[in-house]
Tab-separated table of C-alpha atoms in Angstrom:
chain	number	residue	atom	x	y	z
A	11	UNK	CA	0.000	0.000	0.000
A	12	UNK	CA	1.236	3.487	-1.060
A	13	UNK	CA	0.644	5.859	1.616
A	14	UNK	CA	1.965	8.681	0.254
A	15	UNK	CA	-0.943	8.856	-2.465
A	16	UNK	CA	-2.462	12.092	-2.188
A	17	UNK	CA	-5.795	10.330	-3.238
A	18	UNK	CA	-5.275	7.470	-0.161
A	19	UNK	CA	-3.963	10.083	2.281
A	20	UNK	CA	-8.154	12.219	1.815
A	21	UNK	CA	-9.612	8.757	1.773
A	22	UNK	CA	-7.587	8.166	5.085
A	23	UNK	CA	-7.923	11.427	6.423
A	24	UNK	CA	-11.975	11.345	6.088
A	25	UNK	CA	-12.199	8.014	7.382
A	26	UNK	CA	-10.394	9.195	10.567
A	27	UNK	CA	-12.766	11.996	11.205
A	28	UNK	CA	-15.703	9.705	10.462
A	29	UNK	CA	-14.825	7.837	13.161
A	30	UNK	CA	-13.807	10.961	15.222
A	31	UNK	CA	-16.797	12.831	14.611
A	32	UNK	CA	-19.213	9.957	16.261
A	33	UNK	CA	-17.349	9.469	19.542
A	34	UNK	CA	-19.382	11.896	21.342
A	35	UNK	CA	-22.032	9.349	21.573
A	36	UNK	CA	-20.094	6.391	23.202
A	37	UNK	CA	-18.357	9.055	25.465
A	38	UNK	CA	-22.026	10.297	26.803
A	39	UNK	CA	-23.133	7.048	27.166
A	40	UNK	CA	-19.660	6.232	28.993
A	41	UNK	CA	-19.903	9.559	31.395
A	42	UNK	CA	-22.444	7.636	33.120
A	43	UNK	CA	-20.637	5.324	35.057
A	44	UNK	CA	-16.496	6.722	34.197
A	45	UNK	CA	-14.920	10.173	34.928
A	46	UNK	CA	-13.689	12.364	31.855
A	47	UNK	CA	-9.989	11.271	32.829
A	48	UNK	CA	-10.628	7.543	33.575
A	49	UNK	CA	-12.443	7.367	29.914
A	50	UNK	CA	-9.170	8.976	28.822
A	51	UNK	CA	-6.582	6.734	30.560
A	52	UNK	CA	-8.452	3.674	29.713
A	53	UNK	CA	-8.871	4.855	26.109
A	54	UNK	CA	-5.627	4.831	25.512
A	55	UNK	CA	-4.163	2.301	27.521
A	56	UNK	CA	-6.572	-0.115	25.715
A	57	UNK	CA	-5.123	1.110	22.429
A	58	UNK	CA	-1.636	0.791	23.091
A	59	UNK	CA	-2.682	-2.682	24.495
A	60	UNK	CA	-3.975	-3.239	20.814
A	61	UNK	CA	-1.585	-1.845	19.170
A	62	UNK	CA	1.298	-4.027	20.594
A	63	UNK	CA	-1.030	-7.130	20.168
A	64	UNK	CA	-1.102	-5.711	16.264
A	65	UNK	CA	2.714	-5.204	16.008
A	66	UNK	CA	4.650	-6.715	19.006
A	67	UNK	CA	8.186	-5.384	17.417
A	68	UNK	CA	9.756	-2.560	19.690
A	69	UNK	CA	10.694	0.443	17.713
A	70	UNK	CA	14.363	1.084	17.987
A	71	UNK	CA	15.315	4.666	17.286
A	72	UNK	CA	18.293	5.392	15.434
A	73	UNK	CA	18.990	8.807	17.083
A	74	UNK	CA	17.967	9.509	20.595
A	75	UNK	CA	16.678	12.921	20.025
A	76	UNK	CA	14.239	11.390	18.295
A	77	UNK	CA	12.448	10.693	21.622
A	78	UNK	CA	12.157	13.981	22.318
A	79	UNK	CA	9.778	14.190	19.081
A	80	UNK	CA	7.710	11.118	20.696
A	81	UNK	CA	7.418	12.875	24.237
A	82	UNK	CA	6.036	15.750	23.069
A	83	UNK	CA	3.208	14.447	20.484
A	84	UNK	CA	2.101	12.099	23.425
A	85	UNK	CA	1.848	15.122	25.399
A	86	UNK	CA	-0.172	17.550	23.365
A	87	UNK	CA	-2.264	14.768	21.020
A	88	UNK	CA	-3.417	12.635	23.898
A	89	UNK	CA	-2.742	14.174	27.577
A	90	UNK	CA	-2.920	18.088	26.745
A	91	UNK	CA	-5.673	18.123	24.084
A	92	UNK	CA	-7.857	16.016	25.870
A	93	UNK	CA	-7.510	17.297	29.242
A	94	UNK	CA	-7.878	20.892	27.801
A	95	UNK	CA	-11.211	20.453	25.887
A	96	UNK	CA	-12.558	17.640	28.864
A	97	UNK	CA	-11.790	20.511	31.060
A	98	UNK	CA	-13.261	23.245	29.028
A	99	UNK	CA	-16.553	21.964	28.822
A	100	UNK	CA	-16.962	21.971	32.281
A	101	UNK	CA	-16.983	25.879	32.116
A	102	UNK	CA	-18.266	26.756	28.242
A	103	UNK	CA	-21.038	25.401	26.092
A	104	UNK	CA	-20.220	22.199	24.660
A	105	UNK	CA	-21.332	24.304	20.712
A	106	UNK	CA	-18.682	26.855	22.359
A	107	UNK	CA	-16.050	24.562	22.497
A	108	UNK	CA	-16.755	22.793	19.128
A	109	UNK	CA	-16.547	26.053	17.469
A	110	UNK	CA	-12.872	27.328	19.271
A	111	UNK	CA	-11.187	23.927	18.579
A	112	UNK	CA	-12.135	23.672	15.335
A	113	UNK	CA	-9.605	26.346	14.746
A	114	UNK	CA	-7.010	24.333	14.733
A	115	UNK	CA	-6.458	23.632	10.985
A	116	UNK	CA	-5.628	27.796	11.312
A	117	UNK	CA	-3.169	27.094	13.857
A	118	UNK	CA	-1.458	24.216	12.068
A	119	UNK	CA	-1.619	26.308	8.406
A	120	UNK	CA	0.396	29.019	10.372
A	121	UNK	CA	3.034	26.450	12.324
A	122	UNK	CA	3.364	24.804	9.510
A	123	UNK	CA	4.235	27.981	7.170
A	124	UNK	CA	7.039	28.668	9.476
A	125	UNK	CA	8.258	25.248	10.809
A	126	UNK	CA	7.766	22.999	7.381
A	127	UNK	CA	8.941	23.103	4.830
A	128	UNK	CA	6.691	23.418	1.612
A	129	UNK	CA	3.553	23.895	3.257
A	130	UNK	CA	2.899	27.318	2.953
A	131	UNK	CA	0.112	29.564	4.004
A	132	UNK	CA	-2.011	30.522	0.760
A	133	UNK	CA	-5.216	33.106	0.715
A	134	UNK	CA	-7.644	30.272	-0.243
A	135	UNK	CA	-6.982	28.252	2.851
A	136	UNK	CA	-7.425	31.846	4.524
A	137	UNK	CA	-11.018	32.252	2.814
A	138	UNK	CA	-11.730	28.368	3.101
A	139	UNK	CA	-10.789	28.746	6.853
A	140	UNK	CA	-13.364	31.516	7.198
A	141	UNK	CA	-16.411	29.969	5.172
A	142	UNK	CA	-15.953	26.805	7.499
A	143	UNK	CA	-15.921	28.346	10.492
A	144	UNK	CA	-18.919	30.377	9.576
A	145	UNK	CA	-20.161	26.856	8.767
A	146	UNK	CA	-19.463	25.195	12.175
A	147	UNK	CA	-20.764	28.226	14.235
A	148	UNK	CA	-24.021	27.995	12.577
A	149	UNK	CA	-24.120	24.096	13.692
A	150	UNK	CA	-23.352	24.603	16.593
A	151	UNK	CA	-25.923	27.276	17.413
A	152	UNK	CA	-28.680	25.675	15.348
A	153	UNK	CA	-31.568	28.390	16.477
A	154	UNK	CA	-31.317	27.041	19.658
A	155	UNK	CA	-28.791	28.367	22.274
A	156	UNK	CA	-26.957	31.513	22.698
A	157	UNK	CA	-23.399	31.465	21.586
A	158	UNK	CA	-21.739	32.435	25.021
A	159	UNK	CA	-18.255	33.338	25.559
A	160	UNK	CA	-16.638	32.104	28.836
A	161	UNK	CA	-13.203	33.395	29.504
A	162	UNK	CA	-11.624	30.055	31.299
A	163	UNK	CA	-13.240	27.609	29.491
A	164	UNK	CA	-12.604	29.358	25.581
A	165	UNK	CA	-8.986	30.040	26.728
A	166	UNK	CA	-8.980	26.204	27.522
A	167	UNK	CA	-10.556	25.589	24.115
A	168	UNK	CA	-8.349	27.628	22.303
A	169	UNK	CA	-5.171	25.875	24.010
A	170	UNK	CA	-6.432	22.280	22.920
A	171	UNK	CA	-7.025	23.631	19.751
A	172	UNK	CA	-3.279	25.145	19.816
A	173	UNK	CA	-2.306	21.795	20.993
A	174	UNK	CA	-3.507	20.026	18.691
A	175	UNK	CA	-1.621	22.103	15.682
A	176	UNK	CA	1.416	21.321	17.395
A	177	UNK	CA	0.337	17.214	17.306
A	178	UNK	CA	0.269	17.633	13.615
A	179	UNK	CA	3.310	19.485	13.363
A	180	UNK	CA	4.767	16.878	15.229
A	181	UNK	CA	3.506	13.957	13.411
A	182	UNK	CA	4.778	15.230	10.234
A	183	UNK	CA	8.592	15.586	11.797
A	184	UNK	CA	7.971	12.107	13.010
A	185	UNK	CA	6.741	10.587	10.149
A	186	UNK	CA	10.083	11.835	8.032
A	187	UNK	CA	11.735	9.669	10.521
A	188	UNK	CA	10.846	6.365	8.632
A	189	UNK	CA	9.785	4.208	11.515
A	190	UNK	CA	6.639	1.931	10.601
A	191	UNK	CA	3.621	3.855	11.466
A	192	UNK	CA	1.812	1.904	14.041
A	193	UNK	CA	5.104	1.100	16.020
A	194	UNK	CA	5.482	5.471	16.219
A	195	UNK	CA	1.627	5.430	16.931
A	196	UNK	CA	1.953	2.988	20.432
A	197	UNK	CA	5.125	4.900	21.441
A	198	UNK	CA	3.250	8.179	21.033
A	199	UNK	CA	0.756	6.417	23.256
A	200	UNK	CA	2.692	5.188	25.913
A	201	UNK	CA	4.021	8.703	26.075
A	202	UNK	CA	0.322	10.404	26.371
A	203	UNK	CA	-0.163	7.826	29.305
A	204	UNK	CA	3.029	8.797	30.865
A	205	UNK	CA	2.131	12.542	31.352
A	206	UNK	CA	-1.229	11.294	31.977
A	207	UNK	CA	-0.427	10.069	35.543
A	208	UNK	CA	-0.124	13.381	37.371
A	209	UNK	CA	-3.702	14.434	36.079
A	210	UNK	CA	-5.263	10.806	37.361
A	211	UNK	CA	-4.001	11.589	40.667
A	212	UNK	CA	-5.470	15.592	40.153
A	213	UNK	CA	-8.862	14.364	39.047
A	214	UNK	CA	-9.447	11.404	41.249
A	215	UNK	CA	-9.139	8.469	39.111
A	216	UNK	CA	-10.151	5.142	40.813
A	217	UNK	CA	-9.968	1.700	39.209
A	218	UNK	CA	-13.409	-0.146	38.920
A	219	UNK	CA	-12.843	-2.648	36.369
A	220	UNK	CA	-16.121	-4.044	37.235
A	221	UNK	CA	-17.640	-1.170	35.014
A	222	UNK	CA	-16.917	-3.429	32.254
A	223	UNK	CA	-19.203	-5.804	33.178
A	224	UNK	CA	-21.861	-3.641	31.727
A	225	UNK	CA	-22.004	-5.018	27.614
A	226	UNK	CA	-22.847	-1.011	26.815
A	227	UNK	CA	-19.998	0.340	28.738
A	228	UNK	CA	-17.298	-2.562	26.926
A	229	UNK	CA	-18.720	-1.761	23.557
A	230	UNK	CA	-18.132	1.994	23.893
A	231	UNK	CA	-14.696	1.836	25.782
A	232	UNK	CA	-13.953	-0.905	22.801
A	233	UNK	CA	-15.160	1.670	20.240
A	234	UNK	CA	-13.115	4.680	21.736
A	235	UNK	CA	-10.298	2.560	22.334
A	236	UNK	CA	-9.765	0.592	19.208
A	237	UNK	CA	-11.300	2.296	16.513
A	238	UNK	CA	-11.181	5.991	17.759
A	239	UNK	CA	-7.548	5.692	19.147
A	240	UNK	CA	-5.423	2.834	17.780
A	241	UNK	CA	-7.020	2.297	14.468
A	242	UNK	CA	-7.751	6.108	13.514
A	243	UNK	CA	-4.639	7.729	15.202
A	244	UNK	CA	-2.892	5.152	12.899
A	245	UNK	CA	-4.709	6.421	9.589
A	246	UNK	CA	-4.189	10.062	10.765
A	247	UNK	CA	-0.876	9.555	11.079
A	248	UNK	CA	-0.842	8.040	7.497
A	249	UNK	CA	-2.956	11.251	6.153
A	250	UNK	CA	-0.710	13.531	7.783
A	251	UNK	CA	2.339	11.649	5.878
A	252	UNK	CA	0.947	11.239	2.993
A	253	UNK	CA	-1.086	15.117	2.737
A	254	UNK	CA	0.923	16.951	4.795
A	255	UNK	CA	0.021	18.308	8.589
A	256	UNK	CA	-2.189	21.396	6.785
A	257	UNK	CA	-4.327	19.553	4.106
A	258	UNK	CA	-4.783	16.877	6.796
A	259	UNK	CA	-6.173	19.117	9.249
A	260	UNK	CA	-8.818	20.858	7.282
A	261	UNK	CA	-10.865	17.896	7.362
A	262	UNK	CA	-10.982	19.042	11.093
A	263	UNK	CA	-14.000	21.493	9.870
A	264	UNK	CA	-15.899	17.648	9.136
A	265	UNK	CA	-15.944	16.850	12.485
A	266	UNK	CA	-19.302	18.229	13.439
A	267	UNK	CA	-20.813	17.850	10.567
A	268	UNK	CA	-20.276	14.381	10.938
A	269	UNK	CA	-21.550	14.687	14.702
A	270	UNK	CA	-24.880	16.711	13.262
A	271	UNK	CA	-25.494	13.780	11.145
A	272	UNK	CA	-24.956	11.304	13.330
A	273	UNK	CA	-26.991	13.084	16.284
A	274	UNK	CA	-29.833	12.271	13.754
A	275	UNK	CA	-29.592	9.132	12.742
A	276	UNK	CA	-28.860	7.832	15.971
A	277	UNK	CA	-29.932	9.985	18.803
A	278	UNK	CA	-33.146	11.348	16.824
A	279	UNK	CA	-32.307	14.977	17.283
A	280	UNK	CA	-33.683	17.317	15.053
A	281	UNK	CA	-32.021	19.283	12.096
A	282	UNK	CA	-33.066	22.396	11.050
A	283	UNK	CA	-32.477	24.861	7.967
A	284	UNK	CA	-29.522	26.316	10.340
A	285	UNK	CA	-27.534	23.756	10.554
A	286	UNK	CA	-28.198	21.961	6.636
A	287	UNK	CA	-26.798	25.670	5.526
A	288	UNK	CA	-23.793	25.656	8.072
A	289	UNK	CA	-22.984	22.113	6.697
A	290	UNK	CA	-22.967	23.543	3.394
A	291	UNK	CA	-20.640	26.387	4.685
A	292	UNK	CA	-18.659	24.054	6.360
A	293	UNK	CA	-18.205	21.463	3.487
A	294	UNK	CA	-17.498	24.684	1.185
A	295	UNK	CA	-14.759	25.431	3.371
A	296	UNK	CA	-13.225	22.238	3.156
A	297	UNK	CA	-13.323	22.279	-0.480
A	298	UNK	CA	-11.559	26.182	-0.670
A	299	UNK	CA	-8.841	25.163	1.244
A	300	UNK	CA	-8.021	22.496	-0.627
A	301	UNK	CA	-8.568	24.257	-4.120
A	302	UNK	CA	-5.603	25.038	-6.440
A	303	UNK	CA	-5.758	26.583	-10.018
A	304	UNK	CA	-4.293	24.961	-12.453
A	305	UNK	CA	-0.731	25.233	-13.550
A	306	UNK	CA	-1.315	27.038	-17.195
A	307	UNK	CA	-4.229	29.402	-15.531
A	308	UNK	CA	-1.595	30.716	-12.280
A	309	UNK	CA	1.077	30.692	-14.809
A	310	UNK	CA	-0.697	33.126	-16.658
């Protein structure tokens, strides 16, 4: 398999915020009987669990700087991001917080322009950026809520969208290393769990493995564990090697469209003229940023 087909690297990319865009369901169903930061730690410790069973060969780095590069995408991609948004939601509306980090593409379009090479910033990725987020902020109001501002809790959102820009940076640097992709992808992991353990103690983390018992709770923590984290930070990975950390991120703006539609299909929630238009917006956005002329017309 080729991964660094531009054409495999969309069809990657949109598969991983398929996935990404439905988790809110198995986490609401999972904030029933787990804390925000014991869905997180067992989220990813299941997933680096799979992904050794997947690939049981260590990764042996042929620089040791390297692991500075590892250390710091397991921070901000699993520990920071998470913690920030979990944490920011607990002060700001959750369509608040969907709107704020889904300014990250912006933030990895700018890090990128001045940390990688041949990925710079152009003006339709500009106007893309600002059709999409018109899109997303009319989904996430949908005629029905106020769109507050909360000072902690937006700062919060704005960090894990930050964050998250500097996870993409990151993977890209990584992925010029070489390594096989799912053997980077569990080290990242173990990584994200390692910083994790100060915030278990912070946030009261107990172990109740007997939550499992429950077949609703497995399937979820299965879902968010496997697919969500070890299968789809894999493919992200892949779509970030293969696209580059900006065209990868764009399909960021997909993410709650994806949660709109699935809100309907499988929570029965209503949408309105509001929120088809903001999808349209949104999707419109995608497409801008993504848009080049051709050759002969910017040669002329």
């Amino acid at each position: 398999m080729d991964t660094n087909k531009p054409s495999l690297g969309h069809l990657l990319a949109f598969f991983t915020v398929l996935i990404w865009g439905t988790t809110f369901i198995s986490t609401k169903v999972l904030l029933r009987s787990f804390s925000p930061v014991e869905i997180l730690f067992y989220r990813f410790g299941i997933g680096y669990l799979a992904l050794w069973l997947f690939c049981p060969r260590p990764l042996r780095l042929s620089m040791r700087r390297q692991e500075a590069y590892f250390a710091a995408a397991g921070l901000c991609g699993m520990t920071l991001y998470y913690l920030f948004e979990n944490i920011a939601l607990t002060y700001s509306l959750a369509s608040s917080v969907g709107v704020i980090v889904s300014i990250a593409p912006f933030f990895t379009a700018l890090l990128a322009h001045f940390f990688l090479d041949g990925e710079a910033l152009r003006p339709n990725f500009i106007c893309g950026f600002a059709c999409a987020i018109t899109g997303i902020i009319l989904i996430s109001w949908n005629g029905s809520v106020v769109f507050q501002l909360n000072p902690l809790g937006d700062i919060l959102a704005v960090l894990a969208a930050f964050v998250w820009a500097v996870y993409s940076i990151l993977g890209r640097k990584i992925s010029a290393f070489g390594y096989n992709t799912i053997q980077t992808t569990r080290r990242t992991f173990l990584w994200g769990l390692v910083f994790m353990i100060p915030a278990l103690a912070l946030f009261g983390f107990q172990f109740g493995f007997s939550r499992f018992a429950a077949p609703l709770n497995l399937a979820n923590m299965a879902y968010l564990a496997i697919g969500a984290s070890a299968i789809c930070f894999v493919t992200w990975n892949l779509a970030v090697r293969a696209l580059g950390a900006v065209k990868s991120c764009v399909y960021i703006y997909m993410t709650p469209v994806i949660s709109v539609i699935g809100s309907a299909l499988i929570l029965h929630e209503r949408i309105t003229k509001v929120t088809v238009l903001g999808t349209a917006l949104t999707l419109a956005g995608l497409f801008l940023s993504e848009w080049r002329l051709p050759q002969r017309a910017a040669a002329e």
